[in-house]
């Protein structure tokens, strides 16, 4: 059986990763499984434990680090985020295509650790920095210092976009998402 594809998806905070991700995950033909990360961040409105993230305490996260349970983990603006290792491997070995939405440093680590050719990576770019700021502010979930940190982080993340297989401009959600869907389909067939 062909090993499942590993899809790595990154982009700066506020670029609209969640909306694009939903569009891609809803594409039935692709049969994607979303890798649910573990985080120490508190849930935002409407986020559900075990669906959006596994929300855990710092102690629990630390325990998972010590037990070697992460494929990668990173600190991002004061919180920890990690990709559970066993799930990703288990699913890919069963031929399932796994979708990771992670930040740049974690993505780079995954790219170097997973060295089979069934990996495809995407970086989602905003049409402008202003568009990013507007989106982060509109969601009203972070205070000013966190907004500023996320914006700075976003700028440094964008400078790493060329490490990805494909840089996708999010000028229009449906168009950008479809571009990604088509590239994933092509990779699945290869
Ligand atoms: P947010 O707090 O906005 O949900 O996520 C902050 C950043 O962490 C986003 O760029 C998101 O893609 C990233 N992220 C989510 N889960 C993981 C993970 O398991 N590992 C890493 N390295 N980054 C993650």
Coordinates of C-alpha atoms and ligand atoms in Angstrom, one line a residue:
X1 CA 0.0 0.0 0.0
X2 CA 1.2 3.5 -0.9
X3 CA 2.1 5.6 2.2
X4 CA -0.4 8.4 2.9
X5 CA 0.6 11.9 1.9
X6 CA 1.8 14.3 4.6
X7 CA 0.5 17.8 3.9
X8 CA 2.2 20.7 5.7
X9 CA 0.3 24.0 5.8
X10 CA 1.6 27.2 7.3
X11 CA 1.0 30.9 7.2
X12 CA 1.2 34.0 9.4
X13 CA -1.4 34.5 12.1
X14 CA -4.4 36.3 10.6
X15 CA -3.9 35.1 7.0
X16 CA -7.0 33.0 7.1
X17 CA -5.5 29.5 7.5
X18 CA -8.6 28.2 9.4
X19 CA -11.0 29.2 6.6
X20 CA -8.8 27.8 3.8
X21 CA -8.2 24.6 5.8
X22 CA -11.9 24.0 6.2
X23 CA -12.4 24.4 2.5
X24 CA -9.7 21.9 1.8
X25 CA -10.7 19.4 4.5
X26 CA -14.3 19.5 3.2
X27 CA -13.2 18.3 -0.2
X28 CA -14.4 14.7 -0.1
X29 CA -12.2 13.4 -2.9
X30 CA -9.0 14.2 -1.0
X31 CA -10.0 12.1 2.0
X32 CA -7.8 14.1 4.4
X33 CA -7.4 13.5 8.1
X34 CA -6.6 16.5 10.2
X35 CA -3.8 16.1 12.7
X36 CA -5.1 17.6 15.9
X37 CA -2.3 19.3 17.8
X38 CA -1.8 19.7 21.5
X39 CA -1.6 23.2 22.9
X40 CA -1.3 25.0 26.2
X41 CA -3.2 28.0 24.7
X42 CA -6.7 28.6 26.1
X43 CA -9.6 27.8 23.8
X44 CA -11.1 30.6 21.8
X45 CA -14.8 31.0 21.4
X46 CA -16.3 28.0 19.5
X47 CA -13.1 26.0 19.7
X48 CA -13.7 22.4 20.9
X49 CA -11.3 20.2 22.8
X50 CA -10.4 17.2 20.8
X51 CA -11.6 18.8 17.5
X52 CA -9.6 22.0 17.1
X53 CA -6.8 21.2 19.5
X54 CA -6.2 19.0 22.6
X55 CA -6.1 21.8 25.2
X56 CA -3.8 20.8 28.0
X57 CA -1.9 22.3 30.9
X58 CA 1.8 23.2 30.7
X59 CA 2.5 20.2 33.0
X60 CA 0.7 17.8 30.7
X61 CA 2.5 19.2 27.7
X62 CA 5.8 18.9 29.5
X63 CA 5.0 15.2 30.3
X64 CA 4.3 14.6 26.6
X65 CA 7.7 16.1 25.7
X66 CA 9.5 13.9 28.2
X67 CA 7.7 10.8 26.9
X68 CA 8.8 11.6 23.4
X69 CA 5.3 11.9 22.1
X70 CA 5.8 14.7 19.6
X71 CA 6.9 14.6 16.0
X72 CA 7.8 18.3 16.7
X73 CA 6.7 21.0 19.2
X74 CA 7.3 24.7 19.4
X75 CA 6.7 27.7 21.6
X76 CA 4.6 30.3 19.8
X77 CA 3.8 33.7 21.4
X78 CA 3.9 32.4 24.9
X79 CA 2.2 29.0 24.4
X80 CA 3.3 25.6 23.3
X81 CA 2.0 23.7 20.3
X82 CA 3.0 20.1 19.3
X83 CA 2.1 17.4 16.7
X84 CA 1.4 14.0 18.3
X85 CA 3.8 11.6 16.6
X86 CA 2.1 8.2 16.8
X87 CA -1.1 9.3 15.2
X88 CA 0.6 10.8 12.1
X89 CA 2.7 7.7 11.5
X90 CA -0.2 5.3 12.1
X91 CA -2.5 7.1 9.7
X92 CA 0.1 7.5 7.0
X93 CA 1.0 3.8 7.2
X94 CA -2.6 2.9 6.7
X95 CA -2.5 5.0 3.5
X96 CA -4.4 8.0 4.9
X97 CA -3.4 11.5 3.8
X98 CA -2.6 13.6 6.9
X99 CA -3.0 17.4 7.1
X100 CA -0.7 19.4 9.5
X101 CA -1.4 23.1 10.1
X102 CA 1.7 24.2 12.0
X103 CA 4.0 27.2 12.3
X104 CA 7.2 27.7 10.3
X105 CA 9.8 26.3 12.8
X106 CA 7.8 23.1 13.4
X107 CA 7.2 22.8 9.7
X108 CA 10.9 23.0 9.0
X109 CA 11.6 20.3 11.6
X110 CA 9.0 18.0 10.1
X111 CA 10.4 18.6 6.6
X112 CA 13.9 17.5 7.8
X113 CA 12.6 14.6 9.9
X114 CA 10.2 13.0 7.4
X115 CA 12.4 12.2 4.5
X116 CA 10.1 10.2 2.3
X117 CA 8.8 11.8 -0.9
X118 CA 5.2 11.7 0.1
X119 CA 5.3 15.2 1.6
X120 CA 3.9 18.4 0.2
X121 CA 4.1 21.8 1.8
X122 CA 2.2 25.0 1.4
X123 CA 2.7 28.5 2.7
X124 CA -0.4 30.8 2.7
X125 CA 0.5 34.4 2.0
X126 CA -1.7 37.4 2.8
X127 CA -2.3 40.0 0.0
X128 CA -0.8 42.7 2.4
X129 CA 0.4 43.2 5.9
X130 CA -2.7 45.5 6.5
X131 CA -5.0 42.6 5.6
X132 CA -3.3 40.5 8.3
X133 CA -3.6 43.1 11.0
X134 CA -7.3 43.7 10.1
X135 CA -8.1 40.0 10.4
X136 CA -6.3 39.6 13.8
X137 CA -8.1 42.6 15.2
X138 CA -11.5 41.6 13.8
X139 CA -11.4 38.3 15.6
X140 CA -11.1 40.2 19.0
X141 CA -9.4 37.2 20.8
X142 CA -6.0 38.7 21.6
X143 CA -5.0 41.7 23.6
X144 CA -2.8 44.4 22.1
X145 CA 0.6 43.0 23.1
X146 CA -0.2 39.6 21.7
X147 CA -1.5 41.2 18.5
X148 CA 1.8 43.0 18.1
X149 CA 3.8 39.8 18.8
X150 CA 1.7 37.8 16.4
X151 CA 2.3 40.5 13.7
X152 CA 6.0 40.5 14.2
X153 CA 6.1 36.8 14.2
X154 CA 4.1 36.8 11.0
X155 CA 6.6 39.0 9.2
X156 CA 9.5 36.7 10.2
X157 CA 7.5 33.7 9.1
X158 CA 6.8 35.2 5.7
X159 CA 10.5 35.5 5.1
X160 CA 10.7 31.7 5.3
X161 CA 8.0 31.1 2.7
X162 CA 10.5 30.0 0.0
X163 CA 11.3 26.8 2.1
X164 CA 7.9 25.5 1.1
X165 CA 7.0 23.6 -2.1
X166 CA 4.2 26.1 -2.9
X167 CA 3.5 29.7 -1.8
X168 CA -0.2 30.4 -2.2
X169 CA -1.6 33.9 -2.2
X170 CA -4.8 34.2 -0.2
X171 CA -6.4 36.9 -2.3
X172 CA -9.6 35.0 -2.5
X173 CA -10.5 32.0 -0.2
X174 CA -12.2 29.9 -2.8
X175 CA -9.5 30.4 -5.4
X176 CA -6.6 29.9 -3.1
X177 CA -8.2 26.8 -1.6
X178 CA -8.9 25.3 -5.0
X179 CA -5.3 25.9 -6.1
X180 CA -4.2 23.9 -3.0
X181 CA -6.8 21.1 -3.6
X182 CA -5.6 20.8 -7.2
X183 CA -1.9 20.5 -6.2
X184 CA -2.7 17.9 -3.5
X185 CA -4.7 15.9 -6.1
X186 CA -1.8 16.0 -8.5
X187 CA 0.6 14.9 -5.8
X188 CA -1.7 12.0 -4.7
X189 CA -1.7 10.8 -8.3
X190 CA 2.1 11.0 -8.6
Ligands
LIG1 P1 -3.2 29.6 17.0 O1 -3.0 30.0 18.4 O2 -3.5 30.9 16.1 O3 -4.3 28.6 16.9 O4 -1.9 29.0 16.5 C1 -0.7 29.7 16.5 C2 0.3 29.1 15.5 O5 0.7 27.7 15.9 C3 -0.3 28.9 14.1 O6 0.7 29.3 13.2 C4 -0.6 27.4 14.0 O7 -0.5 26.9 12.7 C5 0.6 26.9 14.8 N1 0.4 25.5 15.3 C6 -0.8 24.8 15.6 N2 -0.5 23.6 16.0 C7 0.8 23.4 15.9 C8 1.7 22.3 16.2 O8 1.4 21.2 16.5 N3 3.0 22.6 16.0 C9 3.5 23.8 15.6 N4 4.9 23.9 15.5 N5 2.7 24.8 15.3 C10 1.4 24.6 15.5

